[in-house]
Coordinates of C-alpha atoms in Angstrom, one line a residue:
Chain A
M1 CA 146.1 51.9 54.7
C2 CA 149.5 52.2 55.0
Q3 CA 151.5 55.3 54.7
L4 CA 154.5 55.5 52.1
L5 CA 157.2 58.0 51.5
G6 CA 159.8 58.1 48.9
M7 CA 162.1 60.9 48.2
N8 CA 164.7 61.0 44.8
C9 CA 167.4 63.4 44.8
N10 CA 170.2 64.9 42.7
V11 CA 172.4 65.7 45.4
P12 CA 172.3 63.3 48.9
T13 CA 170.1 65.1 51.3
D14 CA 168.4 64.1 54.6
V15 CA 164.9 63.3 54.9
M16 CA 164.4 64.5 58.7
F17 CA 161.9 66.9 58.1
S18 CA 159.7 64.8 55.8
F19 CA 160.2 61.5 58.2
T20 CA 158.8 63.5 61.0
G21 CA 155.8 64.3 58.8
L22 CA 155.4 61.0 58.2
A23 CA 156.0 59.8 61.6
T24 CA 153.3 61.8 62.9
R25 CA 151.0 59.8 61.0
A26 CA 152.0 56.6 62.9
E27 CA 149.2 57.1 65.2
E28 CA 146.8 55.4 63.5
H29 CA 149.5 53.4 61.5
K30 CA 150.8 51.7 64.5
D31 CA 151.8 48.1 63.2
G32 CA 155.7 49.2 62.5
F33 CA 157.5 51.5 60.4
G34 CA 160.8 51.2 58.1
I35 CA 162.9 53.5 56.2
A36 CA 165.7 52.4 53.7
F37 CA 168.7 54.6 52.8
F38 CA 170.6 54.5 50.1
E39 CA 174.6 55.9 49.9
G40 CA 175.8 55.2 46.1
R41 CA 175.3 51.4 46.0
G42 CA 175.2 51.0 49.7
L43 CA 172.0 50.6 52.0
R44 CA 171.1 51.7 55.4
H45 CA 168.0 49.7 56.3
F46 CA 166.1 50.3 59.6
V47 CA 162.5 48.2 60.2
D48 CA 160.7 48.3 63.7
H49 CA 157.4 46.4 64.4
H50 CA 156.4 49.1 66.8
S51 CA 154.6 52.2 65.8
A52 CA 157.1 54.8 64.7
R53 CA 155.5 57.3 67.8
V54 CA 156.9 55.0 70.4
S55 CA 160.1 53.2 68.9
P56 CA 163.5 54.2 70.0
L57 CA 164.6 53.8 66.4
A58 CA 162.4 56.3 65.2
G59 CA 163.2 59.1 67.5
F60 CA 167.0 58.1 66.8
I61 CA 166.5 58.1 63.0
R62 CA 164.3 61.7 63.3
H63 CA 167.4 63.1 64.6
Y64 CA 170.3 61.5 62.5
P65 CA 171.1 63.5 59.4
I66 CA 171.9 60.6 57.0
Q67 CA 172.6 61.8 53.6
S68 CA 170.9 60.2 50.8
D69 CA 169.8 60.1 47.3
N70 CA 167.0 57.5 47.1
V71 CA 165.0 56.9 50.5
I72 CA 162.0 54.9 50.9
A73 CA 159.9 54.5 54.1
H74 CA 156.3 52.9 55.1
I75 CA 154.4 53.2 58.2
R76 CA 152.1 50.1 58.6
K77 CA 148.6 49.3 59.5
A78 CA 148.5 45.5 59.0
T79 CA 145.9 44.5 56.7
Q80 CA 147.7 40.8 55.7
G81 CA 150.2 39.0 57.8
Q82 CA 151.0 39.4 61.6
V83 CA 152.4 42.1 63.2
L84 CA 156.2 41.1 63.0
L85 CA 159.7 42.4 62.1
E86 CA 159.6 40.0 58.9
N87 CA 156.6 41.8 57.7
T88 CA 157.9 45.0 58.1
H89 CA 158.3 47.3 54.9
P90 CA 160.3 48.0 53.3
F91 CA 161.9 44.6 51.8
V92 CA 164.9 44.3 50.7
R93 CA 166.8 42.2 47.9
E94 CA 169.9 41.6 45.6
L95 CA 169.2 41.4 41.6
W96 CA 172.4 42.0 39.2
G97 CA 174.5 43.4 42.2
R98 CA 172.2 45.9 43.3
Y99 CA 170.1 46.2 46.4
W100 CA 166.3 46.6 45.6
V101 CA 164.1 48.3 48.1
F102 CA 160.2 48.1 47.9
A103 CA 157.4 49.1 49.8
H104 CA 153.8 48.7 49.2
N105 CA 150.4 50.3 50.4
G106 CA 147.1 48.7 49.4
N107 CA 146.2 44.8 49.4
L108 CA 146.5 42.2 46.9
K109 CA 143.6 39.7 47.4
D110 CA 144.2 36.1 46.9
F111 CA 147.9 36.7 45.1
H112 CA 149.8 33.8 45.5
P113 CA 152.2 33.6 42.3
P114 CA 154.4 30.7 41.4
L115 CA 157.7 31.8 42.9
H116 CA 159.7 29.4 41.5
A117 CA 163.0 31.5 41.0
A118 CA 165.7 32.9 43.6
F119 CA 162.9 35.1 45.8
R120 CA 161.2 34.1 48.4
P121 CA 159.2 35.8 51.2
V122 CA 160.3 35.4 54.4
G123 CA 157.2 36.7 56.0
D124 CA 153.7 36.4 55.1
T125 CA 152.3 39.4 53.3
D126 CA 151.1 40.1 50.2
S127 CA 153.2 42.7 50.0
E128 CA 156.5 40.9 50.3
R129 CA 154.9 38.2 47.6
A130 CA 154.5 40.7 45.5
F131 CA 158.0 41.9 45.8
C132 CA 159.3 38.7 45.2
W133 CA 157.2 38.3 42.3
L134 CA 158.5 41.8 40.6
M135 CA 162.2 40.5 41.3
Q136 CA 161.5 37.0 39.6
E137 CA 159.9 38.9 36.6
L138 CA 162.7 41.4 36.2
A139 CA 165.3 38.5 36.5
K140 CA 163.5 36.8 33.6
A141 CA 162.9 39.7 31.3
H142 CA 166.4 40.9 31.2
C143 CA 169.6 38.5 31.1
S144 CA 172.2 41.2 32.3
V145 CA 171.7 44.7 33.9
P146 CA 169.3 46.7 31.8
S147 CA 168.9 50.7 31.5
I148 CA 166.5 52.5 33.8
E149 CA 164.5 52.9 30.6
E150 CA 164.3 49.5 29.9
L151 CA 163.6 48.5 33.5
S152 CA 160.7 51.2 33.4
L153 CA 159.2 49.5 30.1
T154 CA 159.4 46.2 32.0
L155 CA 158.2 47.5 35.1
A156 CA 155.2 49.1 33.1
E157 CA 154.2 45.7 31.7
L158 CA 154.0 44.3 35.3
M159 CA 152.3 46.6 37.3
P160 CA 148.8 46.2 36.0
R161 CA 149.1 42.4 36.5
L162 CA 149.5 43.0 39.9
N163 CA 146.9 45.8 40.2
A164 CA 144.7 43.3 38.9
Y165 CA 144.4 41.7 42.5
G166 CA 143.5 44.8 44.5
T167 CA 145.0 48.1 45.1
F168 CA 148.9 48.3 44.4
N169 CA 150.2 52.0 45.6
M170 CA 154.2 51.2 45.3
L171 CA 157.7 52.6 45.4
L172 CA 160.7 50.7 44.2
S173 CA 164.4 52.0 43.8
N174 CA 167.6 50.6 43.4
G175 CA 169.6 53.5 44.1
Q176 CA 169.8 54.9 40.6
A177 CA 166.0 55.6 40.1
L178 CA 162.8 55.6 42.1
W179 CA 159.8 54.2 40.5
A180 CA 156.3 55.0 42.2
H181 CA 153.2 53.0 41.1
G182 CA 149.4 54.8 42.1
S183 CA 146.8 52.9 42.1
T184 CA 144.3 54.9 44.7
R185 CA 146.2 57.4 46.5
L186 CA 150.0 58.5 45.6
H187 CA 151.1 62.2 45.6
Y188 CA 154.4 63.7 44.6
L189 CA 156.3 67.0 44.4
L190 CA 158.9 68.5 42.6
R191 CA 161.1 70.5 44.7
Q192 CA 163.9 73.5 42.8
H193 CA 164.9 76.5 43.1
P194 CA 163.6 78.9 44.5
F195 CA 163.1 77.3 47.6
G196 CA 160.9 78.8 50.4
R197 CA 159.4 77.9 54.0
V198 CA 157.4 74.8 54.2
Q199 CA 155.0 73.7 56.4
L200 CA 154.3 70.1 57.5
Q201 CA 150.6 69.0 57.0
D202 CA 149.8 67.7 60.5
E203 CA 152.1 69.0 62.9
D204 CA 153.3 72.5 63.7
L205 CA 156.7 72.6 62.1
S206 CA 158.2 74.5 59.2
L207 CA 161.5 74.9 57.7
D208 CA 163.2 77.5 55.5
L209 CA 164.4 75.3 52.3
S210 CA 166.5 78.0 51.6
Q211 CA 168.7 77.8 54.2
H212 CA 169.5 74.1 53.5
T213 CA 169.8 74.1 49.8
S214 CA 171.9 75.8 46.9
P215 CA 170.1 76.7 43.9
L216 CA 171.1 73.5 41.8
D217 CA 169.6 71.1 44.3
R218 CA 166.6 69.1 42.9
A219 CA 164.1 66.7 45.0
A220 CA 161.2 64.5 44.0
I221 CA 159.0 63.4 47.1
I222 CA 156.8 60.9 46.4
A223 CA 154.0 60.3 49.6
T224 CA 150.5 58.6 50.4
E225 CA 149.1 62.0 50.8
P226 CA 150.8 65.4 50.6
L227 CA 153.3 66.3 53.6
T228 CA 153.0 70.1 53.8
R229 CA 151.0 72.9 52.8
D230 CA 151.2 75.2 50.1
E231 CA 153.2 73.1 47.9
P232 CA 152.1 72.2 44.4
W233 CA 151.3 68.0 45.1
V234 CA 150.5 66.3 42.3
A235 CA 147.9 63.2 42.5
F236 CA 149.0 60.2 40.7
Q237 CA 146.3 58.8 38.1
P238 CA 144.7 55.2 38.7
G239 CA 147.4 53.0 37.2
E240 CA 150.1 55.7 36.8
L241 CA 154.1 54.6 37.0
K242 CA 156.6 57.2 37.5
V243 CA 160.2 57.4 37.4
F244 CA 162.2 59.8 39.3
V245 CA 165.7 60.3 38.4
G246 CA 168.2 62.8 40.0
G247 CA 165.2 64.4 41.6
A248 CA 163.2 65.0 38.5
L249 CA 160.6 62.9 36.6
A250 CA 162.3 60.9 34.0
G251 CA 161.1 59.4 30.5
Chain B
M1 CA 192.3 42.1 60.6
C2 CA 188.8 42.9 61.7
Q3 CA 187.0 41.6 64.7
L4 CA 183.8 39.2 64.6
L5 CA 181.5 38.9 67.5
G6 CA 178.8 36.4 67.1
M7 CA 175.7 35.2 70.0
N8 CA 173.7 32.5 69.8
C9 CA 171.1 31.8 72.7
N10 CA 167.9 29.4 73.7
V11 CA 166.2 32.6 75.0
P12 CA 166.3 36.1 73.1
T13 CA 169.1 38.2 75.3
D14 CA 170.4 41.7 74.5
V15 CA 174.0 42.0 73.3
M16 CA 174.8 45.4 74.6
F17 CA 177.9 44.3 76.9
S18 CA 179.6 42.2 74.6
F19 CA 178.8 45.1 71.7
T20 CA 180.7 47.5 74.1
G21 CA 183.5 45.3 74.6
L22 CA 183.8 44.7 70.6
A23 CA 183.4 48.6 70.2
T24 CA 186.3 49.4 72.4
R25 CA 188.5 47.8 70.0
A26 CA 187.3 49.9 67.6
E27 CA 190.0 52.7 67.6
E28 CA 192.4 50.4 65.5
H29 CA 189.2 48.8 63.4
K30 CA 188.1 52.0 62.3
D31 CA 186.8 51.4 59.0
G32 CA 183.2 50.6 59.8
F33 CA 181.0 48.5 61.5
G34 CA 177.8 46.5 61.4
I35 CA 175.4 44.2 63.6
A36 CA 172.6 42.0 62.6
F37 CA 169.7 40.8 65.0
F38 CA 167.5 37.9 64.0
E39 CA 164.2 38.3 65.9
G40 CA 162.2 35.0 64.6
R41 CA 162.5 34.8 61.1
G42 CA 162.9 38.8 61.3
L43 CA 166.1 40.8 60.7
R44 CA 167.2 44.3 62.1
H45 CA 171.0 45.1 60.2
F46 CA 172.7 48.2 61.2
V47 CA 175.8 49.3 59.0
D48 CA 177.9 52.2 59.2
H49 CA 181.4 52.8 57.3
H50 CA 182.4 54.9 60.5
S51 CA 184.2 53.9 63.3
A52 CA 182.3 52.0 66.0
R53 CA 184.0 54.4 68.5
V54 CA 182.5 57.6 67.1
S55 CA 179.7 56.5 65.3
P56 CA 176.0 58.0 66.7
L57 CA 174.3 54.5 65.3
A58 CA 176.9 52.7 67.5
G59 CA 176.1 54.7 70.7
F60 CA 172.6 54.1 70.1
I61 CA 172.9 50.2 69.7
R62 CA 175.0 50.1 72.8
H63 CA 172.1 51.3 74.6
Y64 CA 169.3 49.9 72.9
P65 CA 168.6 46.4 74.3
I66 CA 167.2 44.3 71.2
Q67 CA 166.2 41.0 72.2
S68 CA 167.8 38.5 69.7
D69 CA 168.8 35.1 69.5
N70 CA 171.3 35.2 66.8
V71 CA 173.5 38.0 66.9
I72 CA 176.5 38.7 63.9
A73 CA 178.8 41.9 64.4
H74 CA 181.5 42.7 62.7
I75 CA 184.2 45.9 63.2
R76 CA 186.2 46.6 60.1
K77 CA 189.8 47.3 59.0
A78 CA 189.7 47.0 55.4
T79 CA 192.1 45.0 53.5
Q80 CA 190.5 44.5 50.3
G81 CA 187.5 47.2 49.1
Q82 CA 187.1 50.9 50.0
V83 CA 185.7 51.8 53.1
L84 CA 182.0 52.3 52.1
L85 CA 178.8 51.7 53.3
E86 CA 178.3 48.7 50.7
N87 CA 181.8 47.2 52.0
T88 CA 180.4 47.0 55.6
H89 CA 179.8 43.6 57.1
P90 CA 177.7 41.7 57.9
F91 CA 176.1 40.8 54.4
V92 CA 172.6 39.7 54.1
R93 CA 171.1 37.9 51.4
E94 CA 167.9 35.7 51.3
L95 CA 167.6 32.3 50.3
W96 CA 164.9 29.6 50.6
G97 CA 162.6 32.3 52.6
R98 CA 165.2 33.1 55.2
Y99 CA 167.5 35.5 55.7
W100 CA 171.4 34.9 55.6
V101 CA 173.7 36.9 57.6
F102 CA 177.7 36.4 57.3
A103 CA 180.9 38.4 58.3
H104 CA 184.5 37.4 58.0
N105 CA 187.7 38.1 59.1
G106 CA 190.7 37.5 57.0
N107 CA 191.9 37.8 53.4
L108 CA 191.3 35.9 50.8
K109 CA 193.9 36.0 47.9
D110 CA 192.8 36.5 44.2
F111 CA 189.5 34.8 45.1
H112 CA 187.4 35.6 42.2
P113 CA 184.8 32.7 41.8
P114 CA 182.5 32.0 38.8
L115 CA 178.9 33.8 40.2
H116 CA 176.4 32.5 37.6
A117 CA 173.8 32.3 40.1
A118 CA 171.3 34.7 41.8
F119 CA 173.8 35.6 44.4
R120 CA 176.2 38.7 43.3
P121 CA 178.4 41.3 45.3
V122 CA 177.4 44.7 45.4
G123 CA 180.5 46.0 46.9
D124 CA 184.0 45.1 46.4
T125 CA 185.5 42.9 48.9
D126 CA 186.7 39.5 49.0
S127 CA 184.5 38.8 51.9
E128 CA 181.3 39.4 50.1
R129 CA 182.3 37.3 47.3
A130 CA 183.0 34.6 49.3
F131 CA 179.4 34.8 50.8
C132 CA 177.6 35.1 47.5
W133 CA 179.9 32.0 46.3
L134 CA 178.8 30.2 49.7
M135 CA 174.9 31.1 49.2
Q136 CA 175.0 30.0 45.2
E137 CA 176.9 26.4 46.3
L138 CA 174.2 26.1 49.1
A139 CA 171.4 26.5 46.6
K140 CA 172.9 24.3 44.1
A141 CA 173.4 21.5 46.9
H142 CA 169.8 21.4 48.2
C143 CA 166.8 21.9 46.3
S144 CA 164.6 22.4 49.5
V145 CA 165.2 23.5 52.8
P146 CA 167.5 21.3 54.2
S147 CA 168.0 20.5 58.1
I148 CA 170.6 22.3 60.4
E149 CA 172.5 18.9 60.2
E150 CA 172.3 18.8 56.0
L151 CA 173.7 22.4 56.0
S152 CA 176.4 22.0 58.0
L153 CA 177.8 18.8 56.5
T154 CA 177.6 21.0 53.3
L155 CA 179.2 23.9 54.8
A156 CA 182.1 21.5 56.3
E157 CA 183.0 20.8 52.9
L158 CA 182.6 24.3 51.4
M159 CA 185.0 25.7 54.1
P160 CA 188.1 24.4 53.0
R161 CA 187.8 25.9 49.5
L162 CA 187.3 29.1 50.7
N163 CA 190.2 28.8 53.5
A164 CA 192.8 27.7 50.6
Y165 CA 192.3 31.2 49.4
G166 CA 193.8 32.9 52.6
T167 CA 192.4 33.8 56.3
F168 CA 188.9 33.0 56.4
N169 CA 187.3 33.1 60.1
M170 CA 183.7 33.4 59.7
L171 CA 180.2 33.9 61.1
L172 CA 176.8 32.7 59.4
S173 CA 173.6 32.6 60.5
N174 CA 170.2 32.0 59.2
G175 CA 167.9 32.6 62.7
Q176 CA 167.6 29.1 63.5
A177 CA 171.5 28.3 64.0
L178 CA 175.0 29.9 64.2
W179 CA 177.9 28.5 62.1
A180 CA 181.4 29.7 63.0
H181 CA 184.7 28.6 60.9
G182 CA 187.9 29.2 62.4
S183 CA 191.2 29.6 60.4
T184 CA 193.6 31.6 62.3
R185 CA 191.9 33.5 65.4
L186 CA 188.2 32.9 66.5
H187 CA 187.1 31.8 70.2
Y188 CA 184.1 30.9 71.7
L189 CA 182.5 30.4 75.2
L190 CA 179.5 28.7 76.4
R191 CA 177.6 30.6 79.4
Q192 CA 175.1 28.9 81.0
H193 CA 174.2 27.9 84.8
P194 CA 175.3 29.3 87.5
F195 CA 175.9 32.6 86.1
G196 CA 178.5 35.3 88.0
R197 CA 180.1 38.3 87.5
V198 CA 182.2 38.9 84.4
Q199 CA 184.5 41.7 83.6
L200 CA 185.3 42.8 80.1
Q201 CA 188.8 42.5 78.9
D202 CA 189.3 46.0 77.6
E203 CA 187.1 48.3 79.4
D204 CA 186.6 48.6 83.4
L205 CA 182.9 47.5 82.7
S206 CA 181.5 44.2 84.8
L207 CA 178.0 42.8 84.9
D208 CA 176.2 40.6 87.3
L209 CA 175.1 38.2 84.7
S210 CA 173.0 36.2 87.4
Q211 CA 170.7 39.3 87.8
H212 CA 169.9 39.3 84.2
T213 CA 169.4 35.5 83.5
S214 CA 167.2 32.5 84.6
P215 CA 168.9 29.3 85.5
L216 CA 167.7 27.8 82.2
D217 CA 169.5 30.3 79.8
R218 CA 172.2 29.6 77.8
A219 CA 174.3 31.6 75.2
A220 CA 177.2 30.7 73.2
I221 CA 179.5 34.0 72.3
I222 CA 181.9 33.7 69.4
A223 CA 184.7 36.4 69.1
T224 CA 187.9 36.8 67.5
E225 CA 189.8 37.6 71.2
P226 CA 188.2 36.9 74.1
L227 CA 185.8 39.6 75.1
T228 CA 186.1 38.9 79.0
R229 CA 188.3 37.6 81.5
D230 CA 187.6 34.7 83.8
E231 CA 185.6 32.9 81.6
P232 CA 186.3 29.9 79.7
W233 CA 186.8 30.7 76.4
V234 CA 188.1 28.1 73.7
A235 CA 190.2 28.5 70.9
F236 CA 189.1 27.2 67.5
Q237 CA 191.6 24.8 66.1
P238 CA 192.4 25.7 62.5
G239 CA 189.9 24.7 60.0
E240 CA 187.4 23.9 62.9
L241 CA 183.3 24.6 62.1
K242 CA 181.2 24.6 64.6
V243 CA 177.5 25.1 64.9
F244 CA 175.8 26.4 67.8
V245 CA 171.9 26.1 68.2
G246 CA 169.9 27.0 71.1
G247 CA 173.1 28.4 72.9
A248 CA 175.0 25.2 73.0
L249 CA 177.0 23.2 70.6
A250 CA 175.3 21.2 68.1
G251 CA 176.2 18.1 66.2

């Protein structure tokens, strides 16, 4: 199984602490990693098919304080598709003049949907096929740019159709909202005032959030497994789709 | 005017030396930089809307020996569009299951083509509009994946239609070939055996290529202005489109 990490904030925030927690888990998920940061409509997208434990790129990102309001990261343990750069999550496509970023944890068996529209996979993973199919179905469902609420309704219809093929824990963002679907293993945490000291689950590293935040800051963190101790992580129910906007649950 | 750099090789090669030469020119082109490296079908894409002179990302790339057979880099001096991440070249889209990378030097006046298909600009530059229009017209001209020769013929028909709006020096690659169009200022160089010592034009830095190559290696370098002294750079004629495959001129 791969590991997912998502962050959605009301104020652009760096993700160095959480990414360090995620990268710690890269030992057993050594088939690459990737992370995408939205800055407004713009996107920074980093992928490497080497382990986040040894990749110079991961080392650089751990110390590069990119301020972003929507982040999606992934460390990979290949189930389908070779260990190649084109198979490394997150994947990116453009739709309606917005970049869309997608990462998947799970395994879709015999999922070969008809991809007759403008979105084709570059690599050979079930995950990228699922993303291309999602983009195709979103484009078919809405002739112009829908609201976040409308997108959430359409996605809620599409998720079970993918989940039927196996496990489908996923993160999706267009820079305005972050959608998370739990199939078997996904957790989220809403961080807000008052902020205290938090400690990484897997590493002897802690951070006093009150030193890095203002009282109005809000952040939602979504991860395969809780990344920190002593914070109220909530498990997704199987089949649950949640949408995060401005660091809070929407809808 | 911005500065372009492209590299097309028969053996994956790092571009650190040429990128150092390009980044030296970032002082007067301070509105961001970007570079994209193909590795087979996969892509590494780095953009920053800060000058390559001061960006930590540019510093990282200068010392990160990414081996690639097709590279496109760009340093930006904004003519249209604000200094924002989404306006930073090169731009990326997917078509026919391949990533396409595009960078532009020049200025297209009043270029607002009908973009009715699957490619929409995320930012607000003439360059990204031109790229979306190119992708749209390629997709319209070929119902399935064309050969490099067919793509070159279609691109040769499309280039004058863009050039009519102003200056259009551009680089385009899908990882199989690199197309370069010269409008006002573009040069190329074919590097092959015997390799000697080369010296950057703008910086007191030289490299003995024979220490880093084998006799069969070939590389084409395309740049706005020649990057090195004492090498046979060739100027593009106005309106000339060239396609580079395996480090050599094709067609």
